[in-house]
PDB file of C-alpha atoms in Angstrom:
ATOM      1  CA  MET A   1     -22.815   1.337  30.443  1.00  0.00           C
ATOM      2  CA  ALA A   2     -19.845   3.595  29.910  1.00  0.00           C
ATOM      3  CA  LEU A   3     -18.934   4.755  26.725  1.00  0.00           C
ATOM      4  CA  SER A   4     -15.694   3.111  26.765  1.00  0.00           C
ATOM      5  CA  GLU A   5     -17.132  -0.308  26.879  1.00  0.00           C
ATOM      6  CA  GLN A   6     -19.508   0.158  23.745  1.00  0.00           C
ATOM      7  CA  ILE A   7     -18.692  -0.709  20.062  1.00  0.00           C
ATOM      8  CA  VAL A   8     -20.514  -0.442  16.942  1.00  0.00           C
ATOM      9  CA  VAL A   9     -19.234  -2.952  14.326  1.00  0.00           C
ATOM     10  CA  ARG A  10     -20.106  -2.256  10.498  1.00  0.00           C
ATOM     11  CA  ASP A  11     -20.020  -4.962   7.916  1.00  0.00           C
ATOM     12  CA  LEU A  12     -19.507  -2.989   4.817  1.00  0.00           C
ATOM     13  CA  GLY A  13     -18.584  -5.597   2.252  1.00  0.00           C
ATOM     14  CA  LEU A  14     -16.503  -4.794  -0.928  1.00  0.00           C
ATOM     15  CA  VAL A  15     -15.828  -1.226  -1.325  1.00  0.00           C
ATOM     16  CA  GLU A  16     -13.429   1.214  -3.161  1.00  0.00           C
ATOM     17  CA  TYR A  17     -10.645   2.344  -1.041  1.00  0.00           C
ATOM     18  CA  LEU A  18     -10.858   6.126  -1.551  1.00  0.00           C
ATOM     19  CA  PRO A  19     -14.608   6.704  -0.118  1.00  0.00           C
ATOM     20  CA  ALA A  20     -13.751   4.455   2.881  1.00  0.00           C
ATOM     21  CA  TRP A  21     -10.628   6.357   3.724  1.00  0.00           C
ATOM     22  CA  GLN A  22     -12.521   9.773   3.359  1.00  0.00           C
ATOM     23  CA  ALA A  23     -15.423   8.488   5.651  1.00  0.00           C
ATOM     24  CA  MET A  24     -12.932   7.380   8.194  1.00  0.00           C
ATOM     25  CA  GLN A  25     -11.371  10.957   7.887  1.00  0.00           C
ATOM     26  CA  HIS A  26     -14.849  12.486   8.275  1.00  0.00           C
ATOM     27  CA  PHE A  27     -15.934  10.059  11.166  1.00  0.00           C
ATOM     28  CA  THR A  28     -12.675  11.125  13.114  1.00  0.00           C
ATOM     29  CA  ALA A  29     -12.816  14.894  12.466  1.00  0.00           C
ATOM     30  CA  ALA A  30     -16.584  14.813  13.403  1.00  0.00           C
ATOM     31  CA  ARG A  31     -16.708  12.710  16.477  1.00  0.00           C
ATOM     32  CA  ASP A  32     -16.791  14.010  20.028  1.00  0.00           C
ATOM     33  CA  ASP A  33     -16.376  12.703  23.597  1.00  0.00           C
ATOM     34  CA  ASN A  34     -19.870  11.327  23.130  1.00  0.00           C
ATOM     35  CA  THR A  35     -19.237   9.239  19.897  1.00  0.00           C
ATOM     36  CA  VAL A  36     -19.196   5.425  20.358  1.00  0.00           C
ATOM     37  CA  ASP A  37     -16.222   3.715  18.939  1.00  0.00           C
ATOM     38  CA  GLU A  38     -16.528   1.738  15.760  1.00  0.00           C
ATOM     39  CA  ILE A  39     -14.948  -1.114  14.007  1.00  0.00           C
ATOM     40  CA  TRP A  40     -15.527  -1.381  10.265  1.00  0.00           C
ATOM     41  CA  LEU A  41     -15.047  -4.671   8.392  1.00  0.00           C
ATOM     42  CA  LEU A  42     -14.563  -4.632   4.794  1.00  0.00           C
ATOM     43  CA  GLU A  43     -12.631  -5.633   1.629  1.00  0.00           C
ATOM     44  CA  HIS A  44     -11.118  -3.283  -1.227  1.00  0.00           C
ATOM     45  CA  HIS A  45     -11.059  -3.427  -4.760  1.00  0.00           C
ATOM     46  CA  PRO A  46      -7.225  -3.762  -6.094  1.00  0.00           C
ATOM     47  CA  VAL A  47      -5.250  -0.732  -4.721  1.00  0.00           C
ATOM     48  CA  PHE A  48      -1.860   0.056  -3.335  1.00  0.00           C
ATOM     49  CA  THR A  49      -1.759   2.452  -0.396  1.00  0.00           C
ATOM     50  CA  GLN A  50       1.511   4.379   0.604  1.00  0.00           C
ATOM     51  CA  GLY A  51       1.908   5.617   4.043  1.00  0.00           C
ATOM     52  CA  HIS A  52       2.344   9.421   4.639  1.00  0.00           C
ATOM     53  CA  ALA A  53       6.166   9.177   5.238  1.00  0.00           C
ATOM     54  CA  GLY A  54       6.637   6.243   2.597  1.00  0.00           C
ATOM     55  CA  ASP A  55       9.530   5.898   0.244  1.00  0.00           C
ATOM     56  CA  ALA A  56       8.282   5.689  -3.368  1.00  0.00           C
ATOM     57  CA  GLY A  57      11.377   3.335  -4.034  1.00  0.00           C
ATOM     58  CA  HIS A  58       9.224   0.697  -2.498  1.00  0.00           C
ATOM     59  CA  LEU A  59       6.756   0.752  -5.489  1.00  0.00           C
ATOM     60  CA  LEU A  60       8.578  -1.621  -7.996  1.00  0.00           C
ATOM     61  CA  SER A  61       6.209  -2.123 -10.824  1.00  0.00           C
ATOM     62  CA  THR A  62       2.507  -1.276 -10.054  1.00  0.00           C
ATOM     63  CA  GLY A  63       1.159  -1.836 -13.689  1.00  0.00           C
ATOM     64  CA  ASP A  64      -2.488  -1.202 -13.679  1.00  0.00           C
ATOM     65  CA  ILE A  65      -3.015  -1.105 -10.079  1.00  0.00           C
ATOM     66  CA  PRO A  66      -3.539   2.556  -8.614  1.00  0.00           C
ATOM     67  CA  VAL A  67      -1.519   3.908  -5.965  1.00  0.00           C
ATOM     68  CA  VAL A  68      -3.126   6.238  -3.251  1.00  0.00           C
ATOM     69  CA  GLN A  69      -0.934   8.170  -0.843  1.00  0.00           C
ATOM     70  CA  VAL A  70      -2.741   8.139   2.553  1.00  0.00           C
ATOM     71  CA  ASP A  71      -2.158   9.502   5.901  1.00  0.00           C
ATOM     72  CA  ARG A  72      -1.519   6.272   8.103  1.00  0.00           C
ATOM     73  CA  GLY A  73       1.977   5.237   9.243  1.00  0.00           C
ATOM     74  CA  GLY A  74       4.073   2.719   7.508  1.00  0.00           C
ATOM     75  CA  GLN A  75       5.260   2.141   3.879  1.00  0.00           C
ATOM     76  CA  VAL A  76       3.367   0.582   1.056  1.00  0.00           C
ATOM     77  CA  THR A  77       1.024  -2.281   1.189  1.00  0.00           C
ATOM     78  CA  TYR A  78      -1.688  -3.807  -1.181  1.00  0.00           C
ATOM     79  CA  HIS A  79      -5.399  -4.354  -0.551  1.00  0.00           C
ATOM     80  CA  GLY A  80      -7.627  -6.602  -2.800  1.00  0.00           C
ATOM     81  CA  PRO A  81     -10.639  -8.935  -2.863  1.00  0.00           C
ATOM     82  CA  GLY A  82     -10.194 -11.721  -0.369  1.00  0.00           C
ATOM     83  CA  GLN A  83      -8.288  -9.621   2.309  1.00  0.00           C
ATOM     84  CA  LEU A  84     -10.134  -8.873   5.504  1.00  0.00           C
ATOM     85  CA  VAL A  85      -9.626  -4.962   6.437  1.00  0.00           C
ATOM     86  CA  VAL A  86     -10.562  -3.974   9.797  1.00  0.00           C
ATOM     87  CA  TYR A  87     -10.676  -0.244  10.508  1.00  0.00           C
ATOM     88  CA  LEU A  88     -10.556   0.744  14.153  1.00  0.00           C
ATOM     89  CA  LEU A  89     -11.904   3.971  15.064  1.00  0.00           C
ATOM     90  CA  LEU A  90     -11.543   4.245  18.856  1.00  0.00           C
ATOM     91  CA  ASN A  91     -11.024   7.025  21.266  1.00  0.00           C
ATOM     92  CA  LEU A  92      -7.803   5.918  22.688  1.00  0.00           C
ATOM     93  CA  ARG A  93      -7.947   8.471  25.476  1.00  0.00           C
ATOM     94  CA  ARG A  94     -11.051   7.094  26.775  1.00  0.00           C
ATOM     95  CA  LYS A  95      -9.924   3.592  26.502  1.00  0.00           C
ATOM     96  CA  LYS A  96      -6.547   4.712  28.457  1.00  0.00           C
ATOM     97  CA  PHE A  97      -4.188   3.237  26.083  1.00  0.00           C
ATOM     98  CA  GLY A  98      -1.920   4.537  23.578  1.00  0.00           C
ATOM     99  CA  VAL A  99      -0.803   3.249  20.084  1.00  0.00           C
ATOM    100  CA  LYS A 100       1.704   0.765  21.215  1.00  0.00           C
ATOM    101  CA  GLU A 101      -0.970  -0.977  23.350  1.00  0.00           C
ATOM    102  CA  LEU A 102      -3.253  -0.924  20.285  1.00  0.00           C
ATOM    103  CA  VAL A 103      -1.067  -2.471  18.006  1.00  0.00           C
ATOM    104  CA  ALA A 104      -0.065  -5.252  20.462  1.00  0.00           C
ATOM    105  CA  ARG A 105      -4.013  -5.960  21.146  1.00  0.00           C
ATOM    106  CA  MET A 106      -4.282  -6.144  17.312  1.00  0.00           C
ATOM    107  CA  GLU A 107      -1.558  -8.468  16.681  1.00  0.00           C
ATOM    108  CA  ALA A 108      -2.450 -10.661  19.917  1.00  0.00           C
ATOM    109  CA  SER A 109      -5.951 -10.894  18.208  1.00  0.00           C
ATOM    110  CA  ILE A 110      -4.646 -12.184  14.818  1.00  0.00           C
ATOM    111  CA  VAL A 111      -2.436 -14.566  16.722  1.00  0.00           C
ATOM    112  CA  GLU A 112      -5.319 -15.933  18.744  1.00  0.00           C
ATOM    113  CA  LEU A 113      -7.614 -16.244  15.630  1.00  0.00           C
ATOM    114  CA  LEU A 114      -4.769 -18.333  13.817  1.00  0.00           C
ATOM    115  CA  ALA A 115      -4.231 -20.512  16.713  1.00  0.00           C
ATOM    116  CA  HIS A 116      -7.836 -21.169  16.455  1.00  0.00           C
ATOM    117  CA  TYR A 117      -7.149 -22.623  13.073  1.00  0.00           C
ATOM    118  CA  GLY A 118      -4.061 -24.557  14.237  1.00  0.00           C
ATOM    119  CA  VAL A 119      -1.608 -22.030  12.766  1.00  0.00           C
ATOM    120  CA  ASP A 120       1.278 -21.122  14.762  1.00  0.00           C
ATOM    121  CA  ALA A 121       1.657 -17.207  14.457  1.00  0.00           C
ATOM    122  CA  TYR A 122       3.869 -14.363  15.913  1.00  0.00           C
ATOM    123  CA  ALA A 123       4.433 -10.573  16.137  1.00  0.00           C
ATOM    124  CA  ARG A 124       7.830  -9.144  15.398  1.00  0.00           C
ATOM    125  CA  ALA A 125       9.326  -6.141  17.234  1.00  0.00           C
ATOM    126  CA  ASP A 126      11.102  -4.811  14.326  1.00  0.00           C
ATOM    127  CA  ALA A 127       8.319  -5.083  11.611  1.00  0.00           C
ATOM    128  CA  PRO A 128       4.453  -4.371  13.024  1.00  0.00           C
ATOM    129  CA  GLY A 129       2.284  -7.208  11.703  1.00  0.00           C
ATOM    130  CA  VAL A 130       1.695 -10.829  12.173  1.00  0.00           C
ATOM    131  CA  TYR A 131       3.955 -13.525  10.468  1.00  0.00           C
ATOM    132  CA  VAL A 132       3.707 -17.520   9.859  1.00  0.00           C
ATOM    133  CA  ASN A 133       6.833 -19.328   9.030  1.00  0.00           C
ATOM    134  CA  ASP A 134       8.698 -15.829   8.136  1.00  0.00           C
ATOM    135  CA  ALA A 135       5.871 -14.631   5.748  1.00  0.00           C
ATOM    136  CA  LYS A 136       3.476 -12.189   6.608  1.00  0.00           C
ATOM    137  CA  ILE A 137      -0.103 -12.984   6.694  1.00  0.00           C
ATOM    138  CA  CYS A 138      -1.513  -9.472   8.509  1.00  0.00           C
ATOM    139  CA  SER A 139      -0.300  -5.855   7.917  1.00  0.00           C
ATOM    140  CA  LEU A 140      -0.940  -2.924  10.459  1.00  0.00           C
ATOM    141  CA  GLY A 141      -1.079   0.749   9.882  1.00  0.00           C
ATOM    142  CA  LEU A 142      -2.601   3.606  12.016  1.00  0.00           C
ATOM    143  CA  ARG A 143      -3.021   7.211  12.484  1.00  0.00           C
ATOM    144  CA  VAL A 144      -4.196   8.900  15.402  1.00  0.00           C
ATOM    145  CA  ARG A 145      -5.827  12.268  15.447  1.00  0.00           C
ATOM    146  CA  LYS A 146      -7.379  14.086  18.592  1.00  0.00           C
ATOM    147  CA  GLY A 147      -6.486  11.126  20.640  1.00  0.00           C
ATOM    148  CA  CYS A 148      -8.562   8.810  18.273  1.00  0.00           C
ATOM    149  CA  SER A 149      -7.311   6.084  15.985  1.00  0.00           C
ATOM    150  CA  PHE A 150      -8.428   5.176  12.398  1.00  0.00           C
ATOM    151  CA  HIS A 151      -6.956   2.861   9.744  1.00  0.00           C
ATOM    152  CA  GLY A 152      -6.191  -0.333  11.272  1.00  0.00           C
ATOM    153  CA  LEU A 153      -5.153  -3.974   9.878  1.00  0.00           C
ATOM    154  CA  ALA A 154      -5.350  -6.055   6.597  1.00  0.00           C
ATOM    155  CA  PHE A 155      -5.571  -9.828   7.144  1.00  0.00           C
ATOM    156  CA  ASN A 156      -4.796 -11.973   4.278  1.00  0.00           C
ATOM    157  CA  LEU A 157      -7.469 -14.794   3.731  1.00  0.00           C
ATOM    158  CA  ASP A 158      -7.786 -15.925  -0.073  1.00  0.00           C
ATOM    159  CA  MET A 159      -6.901 -13.088  -1.935  1.00  0.00           C
ATOM    160  CA  ASP A 160      -4.307 -12.991  -4.846  1.00  0.00           C
ATOM    161  CA  LEU A 161      -0.903 -12.443  -3.728  1.00  0.00           C
ATOM    162  CA  GLU A 162       0.689 -11.616  -6.943  1.00  0.00           C
ATOM    163  CA  PRO A 163       0.372  -7.683  -6.386  1.00  0.00           C
ATOM    164  CA  PHE A 164       2.753  -8.230  -3.584  1.00  0.00           C
ATOM    165  CA  ASN A 165       5.536  -9.001  -5.960  1.00  0.00           C
ATOM    166  CA  ARG A 166       5.200  -5.590  -7.338  1.00  0.00           C
ATOM    167  CA  ILE A 167       6.231  -3.555  -4.216  1.00  0.00           C
ATOM    168  CA  ASN A 168       8.415  -4.093  -1.307  1.00  0.00           C
ATOM    169  CA  PRO A 169       5.753  -5.000   1.327  1.00  0.00           C
ATOM    170  CA  CYS A 170       5.566  -2.715   4.024  1.00  0.00           C
ATOM    171  CA  GLY A 171       8.958  -1.518   3.161  1.00  0.00           C
ATOM    172  CA  TYR A 172      10.915  -4.559   3.031  1.00  0.00           C
ATOM    173  CA  ALA A 173      12.525  -5.944  -0.060  1.00  0.00           C
ATOM    174  CA  GLY A 174      11.825  -9.512  -0.698  1.00  0.00           C
ATOM    175  CA  MET A 175       9.342 -10.048   2.253  1.00  0.00           C
ATOM    176  CA  ALA A 176       7.561 -13.087   1.744  1.00  0.00           C
ATOM    177  CA  VAL A 177       3.574 -12.749   2.045  1.00  0.00           C
ATOM    178  CA  THR A 178       1.275 -15.537   2.925  1.00  0.00           C
ATOM    179  CA  ARG A 179      -2.707 -16.029   3.088  1.00  0.00           C
ATOM    180  CA  LEU A 180      -4.917 -18.299   5.373  1.00  0.00           C
ATOM    181  CA  LYS A 181      -5.940 -20.463   2.418  1.00  0.00           C
ATOM    182  CA  ASN A 182      -2.479 -21.802   2.047  1.00  0.00           C
ATOM    183  CA  LEU A 183      -2.489 -22.856   5.755  1.00  0.00           C
ATOM    184  CA  VAL A 184      -5.983 -24.402   6.313  1.00  0.00           C
ATOM    185  CA  ASP A 185      -7.708 -27.301   4.430  1.00  0.00           C
ATOM    186  CA  THR A 186     -11.206 -25.349   4.192  1.00  0.00           C
ATOM    187  CA  LEU A 187     -11.871 -21.600   4.734  1.00  0.00           C
ATOM    188  CA  ASP A 188     -14.751 -19.740   5.284  1.00  0.00           C
ATOM    189  CA  ARG A 189     -14.398 -16.081   5.098  1.00  0.00           C
ATOM    190  CA  GLU A 190     -17.767 -15.365   7.061  1.00  0.00           C
ATOM    191  CA  SER A 191     -16.692 -17.612   9.897  1.00  0.00           C
ATOM    192  CA  VAL A 192     -13.420 -15.945   9.936  1.00  0.00           C
ATOM    193  CA  LYS A 193     -14.511 -12.535   9.928  1.00  0.00           C
ATOM    194  CA  ASP A 194     -17.098 -13.428  12.872  1.00  0.00           C
ATOM    195  CA  LEU A 195     -14.480 -14.896  15.008  1.00  0.00           C
ATOM    196  CA  LEU A 196     -11.817 -12.152  14.377  1.00  0.00           C
ATOM    197  CA  THR A 197     -14.620  -9.846  15.491  1.00  0.00           C
ATOM    198  CA  GLU A 198     -15.419 -11.638  18.372  1.00  0.00           C
ATOM    199  CA  ILE A 199     -11.820 -11.756  19.532  1.00  0.00           C
ATOM    200  CA  LEU A 200     -11.262  -8.258  18.869  1.00  0.00           C
ATOM    201  CA  VAL A 201     -14.190  -6.748  20.750  1.00  0.00           C
ATOM    202  CA  LYS A 202     -13.126  -8.886  23.681  1.00  0.00           C
ATOM    203  CA  ARG A 203      -9.378  -7.978  23.528  1.00  0.00           C
ATOM    204  CA  LEU A 204     -10.168  -4.214  23.246  1.00  0.00           C
ATOM    205  CA  ASP A 205     -12.300  -4.351  26.302  1.00  0.00           C
ATOM    206  CA  TYR A 206     -15.814  -3.743  25.137  1.00  0.00           C
ATOM    207  CA  ASN A 207     -18.793  -5.226  26.693  1.00  0.00           C
ATOM    208  CA  GLU A 208     -21.740  -3.917  24.509  1.00  0.00           C
ATOM    209  CA  ARG A 209     -21.723  -4.505  20.758  1.00  0.00           C
ATOM    210  CA  THR A 210     -24.340  -3.142  17.961  1.00  0.00           C
ATOM    211  CA  ASN A 211     -23.988  -4.318  14.542  1.00  0.00           C
ATOM    212  CA  ALA A 212     -24.762  -2.421  11.330  1.00  0.00           C
ATOM    213  CA  ASN A 213     -24.382  -3.211   7.636  1.00  0.00           C
ATOM    214  CA  SER A 214     -24.175   0.615   6.266  1.00  0.00           C
ATOM    215  CA  LEU A 215     -22.574   4.131   6.841  1.00  0.00           C
ATOM    216  CA  GLU A 216     -25.557   6.616   6.992  1.00  0.00           C
ATOM    217  CA  GLY A 217     -25.008   9.581   4.703  1.00  0.00           C
ATOM    218  CA  THR A 218     -22.067   8.204   2.836  1.00  0.00           C
ATOM    219  CA  ASP A 219     -21.303   6.319  -0.448  1.00  0.00           C
ATOM    220  CA  VAL A 220     -19.505   3.621   1.371  1.00  0.00           C
TER     221      VAL A 220
END
């Protein structure tokens, strides 16, 4: 089977942000045309991340939560336990689609997932991500290097939303934020994770999937 159709899916659990980010950078720098694409599923300990061109004015009162300046696009967002983070380490040249197409497929995957739970969601052309009733439930941020993507999406499941009050989420003052727990009667994180992975693999046109639970040679 062609490399463009193969994907490794790694379920990494709850990890600190910095080593995960460094591992993404290392993976992208070291990969070549024979490297199989990967999707990393994880949650992070509380952290604010600010995009490389972000405006510090969107950090209002971060308190005891650390802020990390990162190399993705976009402004500031929050990560914490109960938020499913999906990093997409893909060779876009090999897949033959660009960043806009990848963003559209990511957004469509979240919309499809939410529809499965009876939730009507949508993307916005003026502010990437996925929304329910004018509240953001999923944020997107990407970086492309050597034709390969890293970073990805952050989907709010049953996390504490209070830290979003300490920032202008994604650079929008007063932007409402929601979570799946507020929209469904019962929520099983593992079921959501499994279904989203299945949807993403299909929408990104992969036909052969390998599962893993660690990153060899790293502290993640």
